[in-house]
Amino acid sequence: MSVPPAFGIRLKQRRQALDLTQEALAERVGCAPQTIRKIESGERRPSRDMAERLAQVLDVSPADRDVFLKEARTALVPDSPLPPSAPVERPAPRMVLPKYTRPFVGRSAELAQLSRLLETPGCDLITVVGPGGIGKTRLAVEAASRQSHFVDGVVFVSLAAVTSASLLASAIGDALSFAFNGSDEPAVQLSNYLREKELLLVLDNMEQLLEGSELLVTLLADAPQVRCLVTSRERLNVQDEWVVELMGLSVLAAGPADGAADAVTLFVERARRVQQAFTLNDTTMRSIVRICELVDGMPLGIELAASWVRLLSVSEIEDEISRSFDILSTSARDLPGRHQSLRAVFEHSWHLLTDVERQVLRRLTVFHGGFDRAAAATIAGASLPVLAALVDKSLLRRTTDGRYDLHGLVRQYAAAHLVDDTSEQADVQDRHCTYYIGWLESRTDAIQGRNQATAIREVSDEIDNVRAAWAWATSRQMLSEHRRGLGVLQWFYEYRTWFQEGETTFRETAAAVKAPLNLPAVAEQATEEQTERALLLGHLLAAQGYLAVRCGQLARACDVLRSSLQLLRTYGDGGCTARPLVYLGIASYQMGNYDEAQDALQQSLEIDRAGGGGWIAALSLCFLGLVAHSTGDYNRARELFSEDLAIWRSINNVRGLALCLNFFSTTLFKLSEYTEVQALLHESLALCAATGDRWGLGTALNHLGLVAQAQGEHEQAHYLFSESLALFREMGDRWAIARAQNHLGAAAWAIGDHVDAKRSYFMALRTAQELKATPDALNALAGLAQVLASEGNHERALEVVLQVMGDAASGKEAYERASLLYAELTELLPPQRVESIAQRLSGRTFDAVVEELSLFVRERAISETVLS
């Protein structure tokens, strides 16, 4: 029997000693989590580069480093004895759950039921159903905290502030700290990420997102070791859902020996928090039991009522609730009984507040996803004593990180009082909008500089408030707020890789800004308001167009960006066109329209430099370098990248720096400067690991594979390309996937695995063709022509070669590969046949040639798995 090699055991022990999960280690090293699993189990050796990164991340001492690296590269040996090592306790799985300052009370039967279901095979989707205030969240969190068998841990996903099912995947990814990337829908990327995870997701407040329930079904089907524990006021009504209906806490003990019932225990515990001398006796017991009965054992109602003992006796509390309940029973007959009882409790809590406390509480309902003290003071006029008083009265919750939030039902009841005064409501919403857009604007320098990671984390924490502020600005046509927040919000969407949400947000905002816009035939006749609106629309379209590029919608992006340019050129001073021009240049480059890309990027560079230069000039230089590289002018590309690198360093933009390092390395690679290539890529890997830039990590690994390939280390290259491809697939970046598949095909060909080469090239071709990324499709065709020729299909190979050579979008590398093969094929085929094939191809479209090639492969049954 084979056992894991010494290195796999040592790696696992070291990782666990540092309390790192396989996922955390993979992220820091820059590989896929399954790679760490395979190394630890002995299925795979790490590359030299990865072994060095492992040593660095695991903080291996200099004295042990040589032994560590030697063991890492030792061949896998079955039945080899394991070296002695000190046992290391396996750390508990990570628990990303809310922390509560108050103890959990009761629910022993429900906890036992949930534990059984979570341990039962096939119970993958469990929904705790009950009305608001019944204690669903606390029960789910308590049950989840007791689950230790999920290797990848337990993660809580708050959905209270998520207003659209289209944001469900993003909310789950955010809770998992998963960075979306690429053009695939977030749901697809999330499925790929979770596929090999053993994880429990706790999804709280699903009732407003029931139309998104099918996403959970899909995720669970794609990720067989993931389970979902959901709280909702309604059933999800999907296949294989297991429902636990939650009722109120027990009011009466089962027997004399059982002590106080859960509801009574909760009341007493909460009462003693506001009045330490509170005692339970026969007299108070009768009133407490009655109070608990009146609120149907609902924990929220019990907590609110218990907070009154500071001012009232329990018998007085009983009388107040009974009186309020009677009034509600006659005036609100359409409300369910539980809602009537809770409303009665809330109304009395409301009347016990001071005028200032009532004002603050109703204003706090404009927040989404919590808030901090500074925001509460500015927007709601909340002083620290008032916030403390509301917390004491169980109307406001203070979280362990110092933020505040409202229970959903408290928000609902208090918001009804705010709605009664439409003037106050609009004023508070305006202040909320202005505050958070200004807060967002204040992160401009940080999100473009060395503090990117901090800025992204801060905006992520407040994203629900930011979304609400942006939506309010859109509904109220607050154009100045859009102008202030646009830049940071666009880059937040970029760095968080929330491309779909960003494109949708800016598209909808642009439509709202455009709706009342009626521009005159002559720009000079436009009013100041029309001009301002037209300019804002132009900037919104630029942001939308850029994110459409990131979504892989290249042709559509170009149309949007040209509309942006037209507006900005007509109503602006010309200096504001640099942004859409650089985005148009990027899209044109990816589509293989190099002349258009060169023109747009050069214009953008000159315009931005005239205004002082910055990230736009740097981005323009970076893609001008890529255009020069793609057309074979490597020395010019080197000049451009060198200049670009200096700018990114000077403005301290970490993401831009990593981008340039990665792309610059490909040019130096072509110039055979392999030592410098490796230095650039290792710097990029360090930056990407520090900032969580998984796209940058994947690109760096891909380019390290090119170096290994050039040095004849084809197995090593195949390994690095595979790692890169795994990362890009997790992210769903299809453009990067196509490039990695092409490289993987070349590596497979070099090691003699022609079937794998053919499969990789076909997959790259399909992906690139769907994206309209013509240069990458042509690279794939050049590889396929080589495969076809080796199989004796010389005429078909010649057809493909002629297509590659005749397409203006072919990069220098693809053209040179095709030219070499053309020379070989024309030696093998009669001149008349070569001429006939060339004439037959004349006028044929690229898509037609690709479709004919696919049919040819199917007809000859060349590896059915190639097209699967």
XYZ file of N, CA and C in Angstrom, residues 628-849:
666
model
N 2.222 46.233 -29.207
C 3.549 46.095 -29.823
C 4.032 44.654 -29.725
N 3.810 44.033 -28.587
C 4.215 42.632 -28.414
C 3.474 41.731 -29.397
N 2.161 41.930 -29.504
C 1.357 41.057 -30.367
C 1.723 41.198 -31.833
N 2.195 42.376 -32.236
C 2.581 42.584 -33.638
C 4.069 42.305 -33.863
N 4.752 41.802 -32.824
C 6.122 41.332 -32.990
C 7.209 42.364 -32.770
N 6.848 43.570 -32.344
C 7.859 44.607 -32.095
C 8.268 44.538 -30.626
N 9.082 43.539 -30.298
C 9.392 43.269 -28.891
C 10.267 44.356 -28.264
N 11.151 44.933 -29.024
C 11.993 45.999 -28.464
C 11.149 47.226 -28.114
N 10.200 47.566 -28.994
C 9.294 48.681 -28.696
C 8.429 48.338 -27.477
N 7.976 47.098 -27.408
C 7.169 46.673 -26.261
C 7.971 46.814 -24.972
N 9.251 46.466 -25.040
C 10.085 46.583 -23.848
C 10.189 48.040 -23.390
N 10.368 48.953 -24.323
C 10.439 50.370 -23.972
C 9.152 50.832 -23.300
N 8.033 50.430 -23.872
C 6.741 50.852 -23.336
C 6.501 50.283 -21.943
N 6.783 48.998 -21.767
C 6.574 48.375 -20.457
C 7.516 48.958 -19.400
N 8.742 49.264 -19.789
C 9.686 49.847 -18.833
C 9.186 51.202 -18.341
N 8.713 52.019 -19.281
C 8.157 53.320 -18.908
C 6.911 53.154 -18.042
N 6.090 52.186 -18.405
C 4.845 51.924 -17.675
C 5.119 51.478 -16.238
N 6.100 50.600 -16.098
C 6.440 50.075 -14.778
C 6.830 51.211 -13.831
N 7.565 52.160 -14.337
C 8.004 53.288 -13.508
C 6.815 54.119 -13.035
N 5.806 54.271 -13.899
C 4.630 55.064 -13.504
C 3.835 54.348 -12.419
N 3.590 53.056 -12.621
C 2.821 52.311 -11.608
C 3.537 52.372 -10.254
N 4.858 52.275 -10.276
C 5.607 52.347 -9.003
C 5.473 53.742 -8.389
N 5.525 54.767 -9.218
C 5.500 56.138 -8.696
C 4.147 56.494 -8.088
N 3.060 55.927 -8.623
C 1.738 56.246 -8.076
C 1.274 55.202 -7.066
N 2.137 54.222 -6.775
C 1.861 53.219 -5.730
C 0.577 52.432 -5.978
N 0.293 52.132 -7.247
C -0.895 51.341 -7.565
C -0.476 49.873 -7.667
N -0.825 49.095 -6.634
C -0.324 47.724 -6.528
C -0.903 46.830 -7.618
N -2.193 46.941 -7.876
C -2.810 46.089 -8.900
C -2.243 46.399 -10.279
N -2.115 47.690 -10.581
C -1.538 48.069 -11.868
C -0.098 47.599 -12.002
N 0.643 47.674 -10.910
C 2.034 47.221 -10.917
C 2.111 45.730 -11.223
N 1.254 44.937 -10.567
C 1.250 43.488 -10.808
C 0.859 43.185 -12.256
N -0.112 43.941 -12.781
C -0.543 43.756 -14.172
C 0.626 43.987 -15.123
N 1.342 45.080 -14.919
C 2.477 45.401 -15.788
C 3.595 44.369 -15.654
N 3.906 43.962 -14.429
C 4.947 42.956 -14.222
C 4.631 41.678 -14.997
N 3.385 41.261 -14.944
C 2.991 40.022 -15.619
C 3.128 40.136 -17.138
N 2.631 41.245 -17.693
C 2.669 41.383 -19.149
C 4.079 41.712 -19.653
N 4.818 42.503 -18.898
C 6.197 42.821 -19.262
C 7.021 41.531 -19.355
N 6.738 40.582 -18.483
C 7.508 39.330 -18.465
C 7.404 38.577 -19.788
N 6.239 38.690 -20.476
C 6.094 37.958 -21.738
C 7.014 38.530 -22.816
N 7.187 39.845 -22.795
C 8.092 40.458 -23.773
C 9.543 40.080 -23.489
N 9.948 40.142 -22.231
C 11.313 39.743 -21.872
C 11.533 38.272 -22.177
N 10.496 37.481 -22.051
C 10.574 36.068 -22.401
C 10.903 35.905 -23.890
N 10.233 36.693 -24.720
C 10.502 36.622 -26.154
C 11.926 37.078 -26.484
N 12.466 37.936 -25.615
C 13.833 38.412 -25.816
C 14.850 37.520 -25.110
N 14.373 36.371 -24.597
C 15.216 35.341 -23.954
C 15.901 35.827 -22.678
N 15.335 36.788 -22.013
C 15.900 37.294 -20.768
C 15.205 36.593 -19.594
N 15.477 35.304 -19.448
C 14.709 34.464 -18.534
C 14.932 34.811 -17.062
N 16.129 35.204 -16.705
C 16.390 35.560 -15.300
C 15.552 36.761 -14.893
N 15.511 37.766 -15.771
C 14.712 38.959 -15.482
C 13.221 38.622 -15.460
N 12.792 37.725 -16.345
C 11.390 37.290 -16.365
C 11.001 36.708 -15.014
N 11.835 35.813 -14.516
C 11.517 35.174 -13.242
C 11.505 36.182 -12.100
N 12.406 37.165 -12.149
C 12.426 38.194 -11.099
C 11.130 39.002 -11.115
N 10.671 39.388 -12.305
C 9.424 40.143 -12.410
C 8.241 39.320 -11.913
N 8.196 38.053 -12.303
C 7.046 37.219 -11.941
C 7.026 36.897 -10.459
N 8.188 36.726 -9.849
C 8.204 36.476 -8.413
C 7.787 37.728 -7.636
N 8.135 38.895 -8.136
C 7.651 40.135 -7.510
C 6.135 40.222 -7.651
N 5.638 39.863 -8.827
C 4.188 39.876 -9.045
C 3.474 38.902 -8.114
N 4.038 37.697 -7.980
C 3.420 36.705 -7.095
C 3.317 37.226 -5.670
N 4.369 37.890 -5.187
C 4.353 38.425 -3.827
C 3.288 39.502 -3.677
N 3.188 40.400 -4.669
C 2.183 41.467 -4.617
C 0.768 40.896 -4.675
N 0.562 39.935 -5.568
C -0.770 39.355 -5.744
C -1.205 38.575 -4.507
N -0.272 37.857 -3.904
C -0.603 37.118 -2.682
C -0.973 38.079 -1.567
N -0.264 39.210 -1.472
C -0.518 40.180 -0.403
C -1.873 40.867 -0.577
N -2.309 41.068 -1.828
C -3.550 41.790 -2.078
C -4.726 40.876 -2.414
N -4.492 39.559 -2.476
C -5.573 38.641 -2.830
C -5.949 38.707 -4.300
N -5.005 39.113 -5.147
C -5.257 39.247 -6.585
C -5.063 37.885 -7.250
N -6.136 37.095 -7.317
C -6.020 35.738 -7.853
C -5.806 35.746 -9.366
N -6.353 36.754 -10.047
C -6.106 36.846 -11.490
C -4.622 37.063 -11.738
N -4.015 37.938 -10.962
C -2.586 38.181 -11.104
C -1.764 36.941 -10.800
N -2.176 36.182 -9.775
C -1.484 34.937 -9.438
C -1.540 33.948 -10.604
N -2.729 33.791 -11.155
C -2.882 32.858 -12.271
C -2.062 33.267 -13.470
N -2.011 34.571 -13.752
C -1.239 35.065 -14.891
C 0.251 34.848 -14.672
N 0.728 35.108 -13.446
C 2.143 34.908 -13.146
C 2.537 33.439 -13.297
N 1.690 32.528 -12.818
C 1.969 31.096 -12.966
C 1.988 30.701 -14.439
N 1.074 31.265 -15.199
C 1.005 30.979 -16.629
C 2.308 31.399 -17.316
N 2.808 32.560 -16.958
C 4.019 33.063 -17.598
C 5.272 32.342 -17.102
N 5.273 31.883 -15.863
C 6.379 31.037 -15.389
C 6.409 29.730 -16.186
N 5.235 29.266 -16.580
C 5.167 28.079 -17.429
C 5.823 28.307 -18.778
N 5.661 29.519 -19.319
C 6.313 29.837 -20.595
C 7.838 29.774 -20.468
N 8.352 30.258 -19.328
C 9.797 30.212 -19.105
C 10.264 28.761 -19.042
N 9.537 27.943 -18.283
C 9.906 26.524 -18.172
C 9.861 25.852 -19.540
N 8.849 26.197 -20.330
C 8.714 25.622 -21.671
C 9.922 25.992 -22.541
N 10.310 27.259 -22.486
C 11.437 27.718 -23.305
C 12.740 27.056 -22.893
N 12.864 26.679 -21.630
C 14.087 26.055 -21.131
C 14.043 24.535 -21.247
N 13.012 24.018 -21.944
C 12.918 22.587 -22.190
C 12.334 21.786 -21.046
N 11.824 22.458 -20.019
C 11.237 21.759 -18.871
C 9.724 21.612 -19.112
N 9.373 20.718 -20.021
C 7.996 20.647 -20.507
C 7.025 20.101 -19.458
N 7.481 19.138 -18.664
C 6.607 18.629 -17.593
C 6.305 19.744 -16.592
N 7.349 20.492 -16.231
C 7.182 21.614 -15.312
C 6.234 22.655 -15.907
N 6.388 22.925 -17.191
C 5.523 23.898 -17.856
C 4.079 23.414 -17.843
N 3.872 22.139 -18.139
C 2.518 21.575 -18.147
C 1.882 21.716 -16.772
N 2.675 21.481 -15.751
C 2.192 21.595 -14.370
C 1.773 23.039 -14.064
N 2.608 24.012 -14.429
C 2.307 25.417 -14.136
C 1.093 25.905 -14.930
N 1.002 25.491 -16.206
C -0.172 25.870 -16.994
C -1.445 25.275 -16.389
N -1.361 24.049 -15.894
C -2.522 23.406 -15.273
C -2.959 24.161 -14.026
N -1.972 24.592 -13.217
C -2.287 25.368 -12.019
C -2.947 26.693 -12.389
N -2.387 27.344 -13.379
C -2.951 28.608 -13.838
C -4.381 28.414 -14.334
N -4.594 27.384 -15.146
C -5.917 27.120 -15.689
C -6.928 26.830 -14.578
N -6.506 26.098 -13.544
C -7.409 25.796 -12.430
C -7.854 27.078 -11.737
N -6.933 28.019 -11.545
C -7.295 29.296 -10.917
C -8.262 30.084 -11.797
N -7.988 30.154 -13.089
C -8.853 30.920 -13.981
C -10.248 30.285 -14.082
N -10.292 28.955 -14.038
C -11.605 28.298 -14.072
C -12.406 28.608 -12.813
N -11.725 28.631 -11.662
C -12.412 29.007 -10.432
C -12.983 30.405 -10.536
N -12.224 31.298 -11.172
C -12.656 32.690 -11.297
C -13.656 32.883 -12.430
N -13.608 31.992 -13.417
C -14.501 32.125 -14.561
C -14.035 33.151 -15.581
N -12.739 33.506 -15.585
C -12.213 34.469 -16.553
C -11.932 33.740 -17.866
N -12.857 33.853 -18.803
C -12.796 33.028 -20.005
C -11.679 33.461 -20.952
N -11.360 34.758 -20.987
C -10.247 35.198 -21.827
C -8.950 34.580 -21.314
N -8.745 34.625 -20.007
C -7.533 34.030 -19.425
C -7.558 32.509 -19.581
N -8.747 31.903 -19.501
C -8.872 30.458 -19.690
C -8.408 30.067 -21.093
N -8.850 30.820 -22.090
C -8.472 30.502 -23.480
C -6.954 30.565 -23.657
N -6.324 31.595 -23.078
C -4.870 31.726 -23.197
C -4.161 30.559 -22.503
N -4.626 30.200 -21.311
C -3.999 29.098 -20.571
C -4.206 27.771 -21.298
N -5.371 27.572 -21.914
C -5.626 26.334 -22.656
C -4.692 26.223 -23.863
N -4.446 27.335 -24.533
C -3.496 27.315 -25.645
C -2.105 26.913 -25.176
N -1.669 27.499 -24.076
C -0.343 27.160 -23.546
C -0.288 25.700 -23.092
N -1.369 25.227 -22.492
C -1.413 23.838 -22.042
C -1.339 22.891 -23.238
N -1.995 23.281 -24.339
C -1.917 22.457 -25.547
C -0.492 22.348 -26.065
N 0.236 23.470 -26.044
C 1.623 23.455 -26.510
C 2.501 22.581 -25.616
N 2.255 22.641 -24.295
C 3.045 21.823 -23.366
C 2.729 20.343 -23.557
N 1.460 20.028 -23.744
C 1.074 18.625 -23.961
C 1.713 18.092 -25.241
N 1.732 18.930 -26.271
C 2.373 18.523 -27.531
C 3.858 18.246 -27.301
N 4.505 19.089 -26.534
C 5.948 18.948 -26.314
C 6.302 17.676 -25.553
N 5.411 17.218 -24.672
C 5.711 15.997 -23.921
C 5.155 14.756 -24.620
N 4.591 14.948 -25.821
C 4.151 13.816 -26.623
C 2.726 13.371 -26.393
N 1.939 14.129 -25.619
C 0.537 13.767 -25.383
C -0.322 14.513 -26.397
N -0.414 13.950 -27.600
C -1.098 14.645 -28.676
C -2.605 14.692 -28.488
N -3.161 13.712 -27.817
C -4.606 13.733 -27.548
C -4.951 14.890 -26.618
N -4.156 15.052 -25.559
C -4.377 16.158 -24.630
C -4.146 17.495 -25.323
N -3.156 17.557 -26.201
C -2.884 18.784 -26.938
C -4.083 19.162 -27.800
N -4.624 18.178 -28.502
C -5.765 18.424 -29.372
C -6.976 18.908 -28.568
N -7.196 18.252 -27.425
C -8.313 18.629 -26.553
C -8.152 20.068 -26.060
N -6.958 20.399 -25.616
C -6.720 21.745 -25.077
C -6.901 22.807 -26.156
N -6.383 22.543 -27.358
C -6.513 23.522 -28.439
C -7.979 23.729 -28.841
N -8.731 22.633 -28.899
C -10.144 22.765 -29.263
C -10.921 23.552 -28.212
N -10.622 23.292 -26.949
C -11.295 24.032 -25.880
C -10.938 25.513 -25.943
N -9.664 25.810 -26.206
C -9.245 27.203 -26.345
C -9.957 27.865 -27.522
N -10.064 27.129 -28.638
C -10.726 27.668 -29.827
C -12.177 28.011 -29.538
N -12.872 27.091 -28.907
C -14.291 27.324 -28.609
C -14.481 28.521 -27.682
N -13.664 28.561 -26.628
C -13.791 29.654 -25.665
C -13.517 30.990 -26.334
N -12.427 31.069 -27.079
C -12.052 32.324 -27.731
C -13.078 32.740 -28.780
N -13.617 31.774 -29.502
C -14.600 32.095 -30.531
C -15.870 32.678 -29.903
N -16.297 32.121 -28.777
C -17.486 32.640 -28.092
C -17.260 34.071 -27.609
N -16.023 34.371 -27.220
C -15.696 35.706 -26.714
C -15.422 36.706 -27.827
N -15.296 36.228 -29.058
C -14.830 37.063 -30.174
C -13.397 37.536 -29.935
N -12.643 36.738 -29.178
C -11.229 37.027 -28.938
C -10.430 36.361 -30.052
N -10.420 36.995 -31.214
C -9.876 36.386 -32.427
C -8.400 35.997 -32.314
N -7.526 36.822 -31.734
C -6.111 36.408 -31.659
C -5.925 35.080 -30.934
N -6.655 34.866 -29.856
C -6.510 33.610 -29.113
C -7.091 32.431 -29.897
N -8.167 32.698 -30.653
C -8.719 31.646 -31.511
C -7.717 31.260 -32.601
N -7.027 32.233 -33.151
C -6.032 31.953 -34.189
C -4.837 31.192 -33.623
N -4.436 31.494 -32.403
C -3.381 30.715 -31.756
C -3.792 29.257 -31.626
N -5.058 29.045 -31.243
C -5.550 27.675 -31.112
C -5.567 26.969 -32.461
N -5.971 27.684 -33.504
C -5.984 27.087 -34.842
C -4.574 26.699 -35.291
N -3.585 27.539 -34.972
C -2.206 27.212 -35.346
C -1.769 25.916 -34.670
N -2.161 25.732 -33.418
C -1.833 24.493 -32.714
C -2.552 23.299 -33.305
N -3.826 23.471 -33.651
C -4.605 22.374 -34.229
C -4.060 21.979 -35.598
N -3.585 22.951 -36.361
C -3.010 22.632 -37.670
C -1.804 21.717 -37.506
N -1.011 21.961 -36.490
C 0.150 21.112 -36.210
C -0.297 19.690 -35.885
N -1.370 19.566 -35.073
C -1.889 18.241 -34.721
C -2.413 17.530 -35.956
N -3.183 18.242 -36.788
C -3.744 17.638 -37.998
C -2.639 17.156 -38.934
N -1.607 17.946 -39.087
C -0.508 17.555 -39.980
C 0.177 16.293 -39.483
N 0.337 16.182 -38.175
C 1.015 15.003 -37.622
C 0.191 13.744 -37.824
N -1.116 13.907 -37.984
C -2.002 12.754 -38.198
C -2.190 12.438 -39.679
N -1.488 13.190 -40.537
C -1.563 12.923 -41.974
C -2.666 13.677 -42.683
N -3.410 14.547 -41.967
C -4.481 15.333 -42.596
C -3.888 16.633 -43.161
N -3.036 16.467 -44.204
C -2.248 17.596 -44.689
C -3.093 18.678 -45.344
N -4.104 18.279 -46.102
C -4.911 19.287 -46.788
C -5.713 20.113 -45.788
N -6.287 19.435 -44.807
C -7.063 20.164 -43.796
C -6.131 21.060 -42.981
N -4.955 20.570 -42.689
C -3.992 21.385 -41.945
C -3.613 22.634 -42.745
N -3.454 22.474 -44.081
C -3.097 23.618 -44.923
C -4.223 24.655 -44.923
N -5.460 24.209 -44.970
C -6.591 25.138 -44.919
C -6.538 25.995 -43.643
N -6.266 25.328 -42.519
C -6.219 26.045 -41.238
C -5.047 27.022 -41.222
N -3.902 26.568 -41.725
C -2.710 27.420 -41.754
C -2.957 28.675 -42.595
N -3.584 28.508 -43.759
C -3.857 29.654 -44.617
C -4.808 30.642 -43.944
N -5.757 30.119 -43.183
C -6.674 30.996 -42.455
C -5.919 31.834 -41.421
N -5.004 31.191 -40.695
C -4.230 31.911 -39.677
C -3.350 32.973 -40.331
N -2.672 32.595 -41.404
C -1.750 33.530 -42.061
C -2.482 34.694 -42.714
N -3.710 34.472 -43.124
C -4.441 35.505 -43.848
C -5.268 36.426 -42.983
N -5.303 36.180 -41.683
C -6.131 37.002 -40.793
C -5.273 38.092 -40.161
N -5.723 39.335 -40.284
C -4.956 40.475 -39.760
C -4.828 40.443 -38.243
N -5.699 39.680 -37.579
C -5.663 39.632 -36.109
C -4.627 38.648 -35.589
N -3.961 37.920 -36.479
C -2.948 36.966 -36.031
C -1.769 37.703 -35.406
N -1.399 37.282 -34.205
C -0.199 37.818 -33.593
C 1.033 37.237 -34.259
N 2.192 37.800 -33.949
C 3.423 37.363 -34.591
C 3.697 35.890 -34.320
N 3.439 35.441 -33.092
C 3.733 34.055 -32.729
C 2.890 33.080 -33.540
N 1.583 33.351 -33.617
C 0.702 32.465 -34.386
C 1.082 32.480 -35.862
N 1.403 33.668 -36.384
C 1.754 33.780 -37.796
C 3.035 32.998 -38.098
N 4.026 33.118 -37.224
C 5.292 32.411 -37.465
C 5.112 30.896 -37.388
N 4.314 30.418 -36.425
C 4.055 28.976 -36.336
C 3.367 28.480 -37.596
N 2.375 29.259 -38.054
C 1.637 28.869 -39.258
C 2.551 28.902 -40.489
N 3.436 29.880 -40.566
C 4.330 30.003 -41.724
C 5.284 28.819 -41.823
N 5.842 28.414 -40.685
C 6.742 27.258 -40.681
C 6.022 25.999 -41.136
N 4.803 25.819 -40.644
C 4.043 24.627 -41.027
C 3.635 24.707 -42.494
N 3.339 25.917 -42.968
C 2.980 26.098 -44.381
C 4.127 25.628 -45.286
N 5.344 25.988 -44.900
C 6.503 25.578 -45.700
C 6.615 24.060 -45.756
N 6.356 23.398 -44.645
C 6.431 21.930 -44.607
C 5.334 21.311 -45.454
N 4.124 21.854 -45.348
C 2.988 21.268 -46.049
C 3.092 21.457 -47.564
N 3.600 22.594 -47.986
C 3.717 22.822 -49.438
C 4.788 21.938 -50.071
N 5.684 21.408 -49.237
C 6.653 20.435 -49.734
C 6.005 19.068 -49.919
N 4.953 18.800 -49.148
C 4.305 17.484 -49.168
C 3.163 17.407 -50.182
N 2.564 18.546 -50.519
C 1.405 18.553 -51.405
C 1.784 19.076 -52.791
N 1.124 18.573 -53.847
C 1.392 19.069 -55.198
C 1.024 20.551 -55.305
N 1.769 21.327 -56.098
C 1.486 22.763 -56.238
C 0.057 23.055 -56.679
N -0.462 22.181 -57.600
C -1.827 22.418 -58.064
C -2.832 22.278 -56.919
N -2.566 21.329 -56.013
C -3.489 21.117 -54.900
C -3.418 22.274 -53.908
N -2.201 22.803 -53.707
C -2.037 23.956 -52.814
C -2.806 25.147 -53.366
N -2.690 25.360 -54.705
C -3.387 26.485 -55.331
C -4.898 26.315 -55.229
N -5.361 25.087 -55.431
C -6.802 24.818 -55.367
C -7.360 25.101 -53.972
N -6.618 24.676 -52.955
C -7.066 24.909 -51.573
C -7.100 26.402 -51.273
N -6.095 27.136 -51.738
C -6.046 28.580 -51.495
C -7.221 29.287 -52.167
N -7.550 28.869 -53.399
C -8.678 29.484 -54.108
C -10.000 29.161 -53.417
N -10.123 27.931 -52.930
C -11.383 27.530 -52.273
C -11.605 28.322 -50.985
N -10.503 28.682 -50.325
C -10.629 29.422 -49.066
C -10.906 30.902 -49.284
N -10.663 31.393 -50.496
C -10.833 32.814 -50.760
C -12.259 33.254 -50.459
N -12.396 34.251 -49.627
C -13.724 34.764 -49.292
C -14.415 34.038 -48.154
N -13.836 32.940 -47.668
C -14.451 32.204 -46.554
C -14.267 32.977 -45.245
N -15.307 32.999 -44.432
C -15.210 33.701 -43.148
C -14.498 32.835 -42.127
N -14.016 33.498 -41.102
C -13.336 32.803 -40.010
C -14.268 31.766 -39.378
N -15.502 32.166 -39.068
C -16.453 31.259 -38.419
C -16.749 30.044 -39.299
N -16.827 30.255 -40.612
C -17.113 29.141 -41.518
C -15.978 28.122 -41.507
N -14.739 28.611 -41.473
C -13.591 27.705 -41.435
C -13.581 26.914 -40.133
